mmCIF file of C-alpha atoms in Angstrom:
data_model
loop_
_atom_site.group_PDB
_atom_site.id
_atom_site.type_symbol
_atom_site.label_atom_id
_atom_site.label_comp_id
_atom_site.label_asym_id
_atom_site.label_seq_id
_atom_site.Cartn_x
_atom_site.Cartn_y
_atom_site.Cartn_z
ATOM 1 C CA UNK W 244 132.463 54.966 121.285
ATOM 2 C CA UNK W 245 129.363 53.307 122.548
ATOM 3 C CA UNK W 246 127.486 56.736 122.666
ATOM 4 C CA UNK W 247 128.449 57.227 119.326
ATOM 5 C CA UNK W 248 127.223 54.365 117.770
ATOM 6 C CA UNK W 249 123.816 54.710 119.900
ATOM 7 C CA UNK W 250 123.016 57.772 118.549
ATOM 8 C CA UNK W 251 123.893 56.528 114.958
ATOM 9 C CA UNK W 252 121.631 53.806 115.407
ATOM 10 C CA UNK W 253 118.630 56.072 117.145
ATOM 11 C CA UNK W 254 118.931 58.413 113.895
ATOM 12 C CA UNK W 255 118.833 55.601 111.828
ATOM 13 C CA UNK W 256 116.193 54.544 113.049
ATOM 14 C CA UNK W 257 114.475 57.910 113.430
ATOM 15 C CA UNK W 258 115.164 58.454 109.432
ATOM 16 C CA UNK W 259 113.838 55.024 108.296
ATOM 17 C CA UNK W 260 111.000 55.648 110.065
ATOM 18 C CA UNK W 261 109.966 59.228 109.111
ATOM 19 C CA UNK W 262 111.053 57.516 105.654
ATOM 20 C CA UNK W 263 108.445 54.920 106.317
ATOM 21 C CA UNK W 264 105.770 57.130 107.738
ATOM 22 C CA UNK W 265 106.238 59.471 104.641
ATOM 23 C CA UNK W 266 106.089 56.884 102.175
ATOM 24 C CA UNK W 267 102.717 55.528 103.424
ATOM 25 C CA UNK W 268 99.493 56.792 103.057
ATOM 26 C CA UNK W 269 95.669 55.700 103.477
ATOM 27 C CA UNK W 270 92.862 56.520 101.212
ATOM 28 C CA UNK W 271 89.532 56.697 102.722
ATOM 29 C CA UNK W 272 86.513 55.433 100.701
ATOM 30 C CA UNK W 273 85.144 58.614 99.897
ATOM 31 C CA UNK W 274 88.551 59.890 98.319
ATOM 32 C CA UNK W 275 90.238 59.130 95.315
ATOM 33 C CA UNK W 276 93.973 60.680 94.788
ATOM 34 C CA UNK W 277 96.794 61.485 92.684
ATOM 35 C CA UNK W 278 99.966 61.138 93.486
ATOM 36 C CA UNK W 279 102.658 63.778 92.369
ATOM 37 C CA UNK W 280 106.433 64.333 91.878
ATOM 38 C CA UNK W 281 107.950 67.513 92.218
ATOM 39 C CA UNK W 282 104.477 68.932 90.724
ATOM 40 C CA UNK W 283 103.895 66.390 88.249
ATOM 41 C CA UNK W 284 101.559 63.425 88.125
ATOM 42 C CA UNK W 285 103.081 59.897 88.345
ATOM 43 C CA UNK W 286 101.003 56.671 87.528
ATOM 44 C CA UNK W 287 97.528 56.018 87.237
ATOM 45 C CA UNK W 288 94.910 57.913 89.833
ATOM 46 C CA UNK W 289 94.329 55.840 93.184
ATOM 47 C CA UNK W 290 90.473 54.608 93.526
ATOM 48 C CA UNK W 291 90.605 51.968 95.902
ATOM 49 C CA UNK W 292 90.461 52.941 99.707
ATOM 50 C CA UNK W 293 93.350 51.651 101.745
ATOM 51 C CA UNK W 294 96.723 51.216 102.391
ATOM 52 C CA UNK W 295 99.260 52.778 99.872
ATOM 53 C CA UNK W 296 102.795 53.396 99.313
ATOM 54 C CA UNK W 297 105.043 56.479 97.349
ATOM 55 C CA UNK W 298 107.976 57.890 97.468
ATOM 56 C CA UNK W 299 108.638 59.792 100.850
ATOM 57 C CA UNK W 300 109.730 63.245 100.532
ATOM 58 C CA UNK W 301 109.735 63.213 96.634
ATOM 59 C CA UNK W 302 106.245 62.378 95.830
ATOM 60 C CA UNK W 303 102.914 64.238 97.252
ATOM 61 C CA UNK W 304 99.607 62.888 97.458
ATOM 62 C CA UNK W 305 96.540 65.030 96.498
ATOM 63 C CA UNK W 306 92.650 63.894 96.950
ATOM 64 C CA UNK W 307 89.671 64.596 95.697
ATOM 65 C CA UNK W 308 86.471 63.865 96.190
ATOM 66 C CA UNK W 309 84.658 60.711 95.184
ATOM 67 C CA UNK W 310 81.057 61.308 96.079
ATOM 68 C CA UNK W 311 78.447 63.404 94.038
ATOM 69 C CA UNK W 312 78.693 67.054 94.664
ATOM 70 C CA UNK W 313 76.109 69.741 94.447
ATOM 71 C CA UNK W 314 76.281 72.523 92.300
ATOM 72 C CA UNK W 315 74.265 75.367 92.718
ATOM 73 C CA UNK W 316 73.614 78.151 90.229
ATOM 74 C CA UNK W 317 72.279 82.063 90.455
ATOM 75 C CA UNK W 318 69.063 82.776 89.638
ATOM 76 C CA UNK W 319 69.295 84.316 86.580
ATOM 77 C CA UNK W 320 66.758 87.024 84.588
ATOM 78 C CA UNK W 321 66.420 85.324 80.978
ATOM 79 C CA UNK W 322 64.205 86.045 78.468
ATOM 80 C CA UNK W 323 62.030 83.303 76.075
ATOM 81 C CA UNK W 324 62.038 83.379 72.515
ATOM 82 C CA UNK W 325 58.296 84.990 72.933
ATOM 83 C CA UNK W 326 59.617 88.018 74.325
ATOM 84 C CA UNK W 327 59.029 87.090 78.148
ATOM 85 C CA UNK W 328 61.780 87.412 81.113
ATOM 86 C CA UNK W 329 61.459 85.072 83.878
ATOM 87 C CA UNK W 330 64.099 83.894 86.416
ATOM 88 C CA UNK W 331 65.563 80.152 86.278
ATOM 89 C CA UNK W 332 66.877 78.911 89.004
ATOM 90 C CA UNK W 333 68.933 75.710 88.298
ATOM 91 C CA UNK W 334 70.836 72.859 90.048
ATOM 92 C CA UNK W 335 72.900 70.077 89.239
ATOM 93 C CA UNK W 336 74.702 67.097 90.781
ATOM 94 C CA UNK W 337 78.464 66.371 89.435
ATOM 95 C CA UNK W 338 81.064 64.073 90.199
ATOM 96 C CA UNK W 339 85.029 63.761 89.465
ATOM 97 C CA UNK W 340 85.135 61.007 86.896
ATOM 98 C CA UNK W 341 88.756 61.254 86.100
ATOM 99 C CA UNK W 342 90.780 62.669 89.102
ATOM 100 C CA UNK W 343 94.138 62.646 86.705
ATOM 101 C CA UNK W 344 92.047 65.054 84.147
ATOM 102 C CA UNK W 345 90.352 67.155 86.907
ATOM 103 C CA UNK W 346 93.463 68.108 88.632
ATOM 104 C CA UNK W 347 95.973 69.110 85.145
ATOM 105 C CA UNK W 348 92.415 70.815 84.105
ATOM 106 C CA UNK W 349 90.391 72.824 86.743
ATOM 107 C CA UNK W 350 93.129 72.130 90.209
ATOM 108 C CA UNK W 351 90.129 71.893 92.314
ATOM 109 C CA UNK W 352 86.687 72.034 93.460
ATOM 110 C CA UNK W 353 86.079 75.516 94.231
ATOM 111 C CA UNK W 354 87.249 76.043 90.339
ATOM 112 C CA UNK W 355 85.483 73.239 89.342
ATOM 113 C CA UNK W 356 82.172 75.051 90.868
ATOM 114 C CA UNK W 357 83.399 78.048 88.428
ATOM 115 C CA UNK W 358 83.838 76.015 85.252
ATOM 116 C CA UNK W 359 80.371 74.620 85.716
ATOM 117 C CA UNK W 360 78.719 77.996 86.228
ATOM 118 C CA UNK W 361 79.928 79.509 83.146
ATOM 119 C CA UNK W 362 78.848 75.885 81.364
ATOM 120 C CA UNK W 363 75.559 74.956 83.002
ATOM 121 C CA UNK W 364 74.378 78.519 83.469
ATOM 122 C CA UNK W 365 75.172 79.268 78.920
ATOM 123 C CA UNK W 366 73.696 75.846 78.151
ATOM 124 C CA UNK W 367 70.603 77.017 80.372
ATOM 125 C CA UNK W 368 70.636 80.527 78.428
ATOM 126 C CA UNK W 369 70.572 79.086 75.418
ATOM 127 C CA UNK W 370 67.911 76.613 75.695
ATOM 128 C CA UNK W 371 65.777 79.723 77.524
ATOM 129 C CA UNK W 372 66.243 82.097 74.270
ATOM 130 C CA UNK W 373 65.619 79.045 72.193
ATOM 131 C CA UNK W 374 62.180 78.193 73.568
ATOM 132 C CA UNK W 375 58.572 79.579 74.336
ATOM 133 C CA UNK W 376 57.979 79.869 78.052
ATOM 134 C CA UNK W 377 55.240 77.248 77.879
ATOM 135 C CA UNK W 378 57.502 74.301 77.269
ATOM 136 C CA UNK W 379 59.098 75.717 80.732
ATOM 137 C CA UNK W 380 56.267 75.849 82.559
ATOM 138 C CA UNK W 381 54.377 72.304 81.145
ATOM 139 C CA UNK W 382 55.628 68.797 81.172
ATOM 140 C CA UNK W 383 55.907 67.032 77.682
ATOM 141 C CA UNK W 384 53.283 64.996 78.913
ATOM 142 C CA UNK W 385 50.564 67.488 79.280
ATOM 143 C CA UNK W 386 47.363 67.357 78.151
ATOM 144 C CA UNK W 387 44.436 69.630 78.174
ATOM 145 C CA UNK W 388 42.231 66.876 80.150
ATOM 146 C CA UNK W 389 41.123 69.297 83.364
ATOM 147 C CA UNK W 390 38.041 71.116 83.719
ATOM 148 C CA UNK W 391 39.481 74.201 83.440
ATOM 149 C CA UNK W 392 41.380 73.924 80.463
ATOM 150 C CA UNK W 393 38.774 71.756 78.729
ATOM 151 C CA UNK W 394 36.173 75.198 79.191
ATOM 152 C CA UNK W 395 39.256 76.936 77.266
ATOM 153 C CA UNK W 396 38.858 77.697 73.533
ATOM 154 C CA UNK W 397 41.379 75.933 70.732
ATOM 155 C CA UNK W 398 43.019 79.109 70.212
ATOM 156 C CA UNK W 399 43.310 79.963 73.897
ATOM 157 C CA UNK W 400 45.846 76.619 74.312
ATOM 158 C CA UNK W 401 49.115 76.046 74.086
ATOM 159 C CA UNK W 402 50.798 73.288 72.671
ATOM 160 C CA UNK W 403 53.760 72.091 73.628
ATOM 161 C CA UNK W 404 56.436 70.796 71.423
ATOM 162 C CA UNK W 405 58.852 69.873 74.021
ATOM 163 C CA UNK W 406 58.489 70.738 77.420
ATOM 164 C CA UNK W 407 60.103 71.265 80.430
ATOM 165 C CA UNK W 408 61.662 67.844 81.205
ATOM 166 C CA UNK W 409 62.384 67.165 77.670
ATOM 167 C CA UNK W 410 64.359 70.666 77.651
ATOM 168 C CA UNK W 411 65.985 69.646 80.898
ATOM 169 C CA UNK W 412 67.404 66.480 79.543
ATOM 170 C CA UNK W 413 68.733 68.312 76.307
ATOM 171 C CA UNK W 414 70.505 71.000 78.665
ATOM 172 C CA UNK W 415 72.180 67.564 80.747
ATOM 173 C CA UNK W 416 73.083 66.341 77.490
ATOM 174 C CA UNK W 417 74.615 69.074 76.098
ATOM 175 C CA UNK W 418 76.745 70.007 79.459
ATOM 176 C CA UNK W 419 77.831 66.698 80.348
ATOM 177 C CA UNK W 420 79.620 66.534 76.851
ATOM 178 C CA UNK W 421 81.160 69.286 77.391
ATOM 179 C CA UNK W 422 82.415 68.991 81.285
ATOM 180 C CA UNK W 423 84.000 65.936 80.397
ATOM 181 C CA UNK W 424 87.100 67.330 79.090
ATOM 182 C CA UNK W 425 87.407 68.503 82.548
ATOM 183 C CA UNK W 426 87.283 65.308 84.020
ATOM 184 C CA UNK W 427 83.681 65.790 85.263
ATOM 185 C CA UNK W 428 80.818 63.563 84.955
ATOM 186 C CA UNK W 429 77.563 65.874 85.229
ATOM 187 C CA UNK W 430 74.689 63.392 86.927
ATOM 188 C CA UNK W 431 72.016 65.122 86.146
ATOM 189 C CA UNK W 432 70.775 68.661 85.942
ATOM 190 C CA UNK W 433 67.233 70.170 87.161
ATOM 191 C CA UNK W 434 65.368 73.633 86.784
ATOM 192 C CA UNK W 435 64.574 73.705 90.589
ATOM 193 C CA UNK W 436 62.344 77.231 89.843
ATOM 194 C CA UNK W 437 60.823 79.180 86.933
ATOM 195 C CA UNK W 438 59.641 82.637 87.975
ATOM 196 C CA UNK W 439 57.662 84.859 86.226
ATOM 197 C CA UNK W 440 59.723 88.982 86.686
ATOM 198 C CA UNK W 441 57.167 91.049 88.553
ATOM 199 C CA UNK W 442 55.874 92.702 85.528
ATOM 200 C CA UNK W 443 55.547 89.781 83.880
ATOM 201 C CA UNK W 444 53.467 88.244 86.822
ATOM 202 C CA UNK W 445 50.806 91.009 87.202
ATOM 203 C CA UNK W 446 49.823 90.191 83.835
ATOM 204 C CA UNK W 447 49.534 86.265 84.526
ATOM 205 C CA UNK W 448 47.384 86.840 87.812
ATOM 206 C CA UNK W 449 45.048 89.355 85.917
ATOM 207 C CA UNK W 450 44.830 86.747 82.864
ATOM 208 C CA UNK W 451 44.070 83.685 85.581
ATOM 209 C CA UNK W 452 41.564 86.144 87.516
ATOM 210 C CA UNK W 453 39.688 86.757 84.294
ATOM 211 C CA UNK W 454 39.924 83.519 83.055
ATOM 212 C CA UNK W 455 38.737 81.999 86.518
ATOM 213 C CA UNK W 456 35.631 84.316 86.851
ATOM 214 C CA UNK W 457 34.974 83.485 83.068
ATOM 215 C CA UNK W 458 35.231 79.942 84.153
ATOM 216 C CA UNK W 459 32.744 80.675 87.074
ATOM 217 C CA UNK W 460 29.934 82.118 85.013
ATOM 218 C CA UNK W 461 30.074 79.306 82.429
ATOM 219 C CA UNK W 462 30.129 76.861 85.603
ATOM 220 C CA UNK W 463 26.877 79.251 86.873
ATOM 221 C CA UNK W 464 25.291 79.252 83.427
ATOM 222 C CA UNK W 465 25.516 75.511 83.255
ATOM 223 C CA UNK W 466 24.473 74.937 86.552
ATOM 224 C CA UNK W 467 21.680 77.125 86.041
ATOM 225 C CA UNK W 468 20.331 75.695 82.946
ATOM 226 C CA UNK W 469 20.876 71.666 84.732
ATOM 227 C CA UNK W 470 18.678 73.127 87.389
ATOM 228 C CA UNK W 471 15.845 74.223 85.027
ATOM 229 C CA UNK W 472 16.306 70.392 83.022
ATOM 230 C CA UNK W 473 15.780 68.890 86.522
ATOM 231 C CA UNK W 474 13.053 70.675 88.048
ATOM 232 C CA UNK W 475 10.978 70.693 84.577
ATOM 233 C CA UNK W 476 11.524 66.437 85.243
ATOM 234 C CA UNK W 477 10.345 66.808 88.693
ATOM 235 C CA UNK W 478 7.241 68.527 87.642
ATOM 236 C CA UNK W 479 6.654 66.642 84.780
ATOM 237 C CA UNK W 480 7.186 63.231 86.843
ATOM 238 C CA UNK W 481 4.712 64.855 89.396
ATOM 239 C CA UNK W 482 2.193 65.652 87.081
ATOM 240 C CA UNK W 483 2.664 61.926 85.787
ATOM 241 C CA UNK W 484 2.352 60.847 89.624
ATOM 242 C CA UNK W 485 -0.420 62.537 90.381
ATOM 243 C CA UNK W 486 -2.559 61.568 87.318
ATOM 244 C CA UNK W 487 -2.040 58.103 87.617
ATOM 245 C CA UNK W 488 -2.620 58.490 91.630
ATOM 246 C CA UNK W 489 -5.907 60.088 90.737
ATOM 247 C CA UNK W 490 -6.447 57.730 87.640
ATOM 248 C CA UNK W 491 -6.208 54.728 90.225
ATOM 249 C CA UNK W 492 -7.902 56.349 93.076
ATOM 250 C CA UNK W 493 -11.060 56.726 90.672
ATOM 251 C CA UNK W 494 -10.774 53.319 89.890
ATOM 252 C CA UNK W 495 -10.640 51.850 93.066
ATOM 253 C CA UNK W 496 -13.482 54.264 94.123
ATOM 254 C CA UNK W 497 -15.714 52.765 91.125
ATOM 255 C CA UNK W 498 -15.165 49.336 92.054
ATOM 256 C CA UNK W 499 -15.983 50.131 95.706
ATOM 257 C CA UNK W 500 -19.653 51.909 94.549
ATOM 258 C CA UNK W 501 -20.072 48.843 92.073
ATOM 259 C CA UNK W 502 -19.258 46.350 95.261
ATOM 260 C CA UNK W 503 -21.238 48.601 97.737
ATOM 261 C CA UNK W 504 -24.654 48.715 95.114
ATOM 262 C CA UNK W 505 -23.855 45.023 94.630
ATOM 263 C CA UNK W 506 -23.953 44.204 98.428
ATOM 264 C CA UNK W 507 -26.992 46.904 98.520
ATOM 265 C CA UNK W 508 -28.944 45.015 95.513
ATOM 266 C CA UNK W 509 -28.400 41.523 97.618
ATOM 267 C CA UNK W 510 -29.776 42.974 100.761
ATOM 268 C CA UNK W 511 -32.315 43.780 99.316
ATOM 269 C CA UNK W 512 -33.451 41.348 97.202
ATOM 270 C CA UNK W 513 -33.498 39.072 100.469
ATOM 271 C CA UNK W 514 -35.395 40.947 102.153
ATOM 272 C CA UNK W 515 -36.789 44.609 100.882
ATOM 273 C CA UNK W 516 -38.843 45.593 103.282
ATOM 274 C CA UNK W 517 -36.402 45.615 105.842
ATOM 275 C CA UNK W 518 -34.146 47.155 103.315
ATOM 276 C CA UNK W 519 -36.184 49.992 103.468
ATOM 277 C CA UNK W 520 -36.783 49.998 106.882
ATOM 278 C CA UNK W 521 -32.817 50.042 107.520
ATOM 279 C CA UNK W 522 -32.647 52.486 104.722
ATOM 280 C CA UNK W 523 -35.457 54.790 106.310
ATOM 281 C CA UNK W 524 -33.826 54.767 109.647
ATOM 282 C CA UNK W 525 -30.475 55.911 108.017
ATOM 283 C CA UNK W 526 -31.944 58.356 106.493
ATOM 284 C CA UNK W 527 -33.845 59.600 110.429
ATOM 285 C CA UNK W 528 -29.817 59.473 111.910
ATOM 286 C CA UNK W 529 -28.746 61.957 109.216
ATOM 287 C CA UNK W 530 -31.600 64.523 108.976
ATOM 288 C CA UNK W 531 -33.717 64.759 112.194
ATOM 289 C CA UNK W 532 -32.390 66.501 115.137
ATOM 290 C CA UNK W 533 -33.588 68.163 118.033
ATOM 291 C CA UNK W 534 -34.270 71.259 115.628
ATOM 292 C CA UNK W 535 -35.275 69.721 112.560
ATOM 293 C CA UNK W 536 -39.247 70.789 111.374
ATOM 294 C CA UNK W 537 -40.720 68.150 108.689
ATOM 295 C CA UNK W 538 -43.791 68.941 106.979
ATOM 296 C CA UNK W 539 -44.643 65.418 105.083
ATOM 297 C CA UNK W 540 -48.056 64.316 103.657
ATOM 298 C CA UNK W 541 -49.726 60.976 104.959
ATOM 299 C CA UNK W 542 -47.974 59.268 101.395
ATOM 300 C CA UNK W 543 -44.561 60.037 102.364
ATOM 301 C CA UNK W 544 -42.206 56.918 103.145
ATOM 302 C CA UNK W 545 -40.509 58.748 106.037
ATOM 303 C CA UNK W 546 -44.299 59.428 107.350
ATOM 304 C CA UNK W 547 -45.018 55.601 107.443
ATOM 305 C CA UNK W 548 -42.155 54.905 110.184
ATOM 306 C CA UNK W 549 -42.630 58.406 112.010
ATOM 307 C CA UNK W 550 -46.286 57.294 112.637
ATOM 308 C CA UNK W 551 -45.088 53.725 113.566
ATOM 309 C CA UNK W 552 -42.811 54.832 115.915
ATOM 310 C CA UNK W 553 -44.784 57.582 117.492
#
């Protein structure tokens, strides 16, 4: 009898607690979760991480995600409304708003990734067909401030209405209104690349080559004709240089003969005839040498001294 009640009370106790360790679960704070009866939601969805409680064996627990996912579209060939293919490669960052929703609408992630191809990826097409590839390829903030594209003609530039960040916002709007029947909240959505197709590219390198070496000259010609402006300045500030060099070295060299005769004209008013004595010897330093011949009359100044001295 003793046995018997034992093992009642071990399977008691082994049902009230597979009963208790069914009917608790923990949420971890990166999960959110709905709980389920026989297939069907019950309550509200569970958001905050911790302990919980549910029916055991009846009810189910399912989670999702709470953090911001990464979606990640194909590359796709798309062509502007100018005519010209290119490939866009886009991204986006989503989130599971309303776990409840998600779950009756899409199940689960990997069909959640699905849904937001066939979304993101139209909204994309559409805006592609819609628009010029220049308000891809430019910011809504350009302007045509660089040296390069300031060398461009009027004609040769264009404007942009949009551009690319504007567009980008417009395809985020768009898509998040219309994931959020899914339960989805789209974050944000970027054009990670815009490719030129290879055909398409040949002609934009042979445009930028001509356009560069067109560039080039110009820069040449301009440089060319600055050169000429500069060196005609350098000779004409030489020329000015040297004249007034020359204008001042003939003044200075005046004023030194005008000093020099004055000193000259007070030696020799003090005393002239040793003036011309001085003079007269001067005159012997420069001329006479060893193989100097003089043929002088008796009335020549240079005789007086000669005949002095000899």
């Amino acid at each position: 009898m003793k046995n018997i009640v034992r093992f009642i009370l071990i399977a008691v106790i082994v049902v009230l607690g597979l009963l208790v360790a069914n009917g608790i679960y923990v949420l971890p704070e990166d999960r959110q979760a709905v709980v389920t009866q026989f297939g069907r939601p019950v309550g509200e969805p569970v958001n905050e991480a911790g302990l919980h409680f549910k029916l055991p064996f009846v009810q189910d627990v399912t989670y999702f995600d709470k953090r911001i996912l990464t979606w990640d579209g194909d590359p796709n060939q798309i062509p502007t409304r100018d005519k010209t293919f290119v490939h866009i490669d886009a991204t986006a960052r989503w989130r599971i708003q309303d776990p409840l929703q998600f779950m009756q609408s899409v199940h689960n992630e990997n069909q959640a990734l699905n849904t937001l191809d066939a979304i993101i990826d139209g909204t994309v097409r559409d805006f592609v067909n819609q628009n010029n590839l220049v308000e891809f390829i430019r910011s809504s903030d350009w302007e045509p401030h660089t040296m390069r594209v300031s060398m461009l003609e009027p004609a040769e530039i264009e404007h942009v209405a949009l551009g690319r960040d504007v567009i980008t916002n417009m395809i985020h709007e768009r898509a998040a209104e219309v994931v959020k029947q899914y339960g989805i909240e789209l974050v944000d959505v970027m054009l990670r690349r815009v490719n030129y197709i290879d055909s398409v590219q040949r002609r934009v390198f042979d445009r930028m080559i001509s356009e560069r070496k067109r560039i080039a000259a110009d820069l040449r010609s301009r440089g060319e004709g600055s050169k000429s402006e500069i060196l005609g300045k350098m000779e004409r500030d030489l020329m000015e240089i040297r004249s007034g060099a020359s204008r001042e070295a003939q003044t200075l060299r005046g004023e030194a003969d005008a000093e020099a005769a004055r000193i000259y004209a007070e030696s020799y008013n003090q005393d002239p005839e040793f003036y011309r004595f001085y003079k007269t010897l001067e005159t012997y330093q420069y001329t006479l040498n060893d193989n100097t011949r003089l043929i002088l009359t008796t009335e020549s100044p240079l005789y007086r001294y000669l005949e002095v001295i000899k």
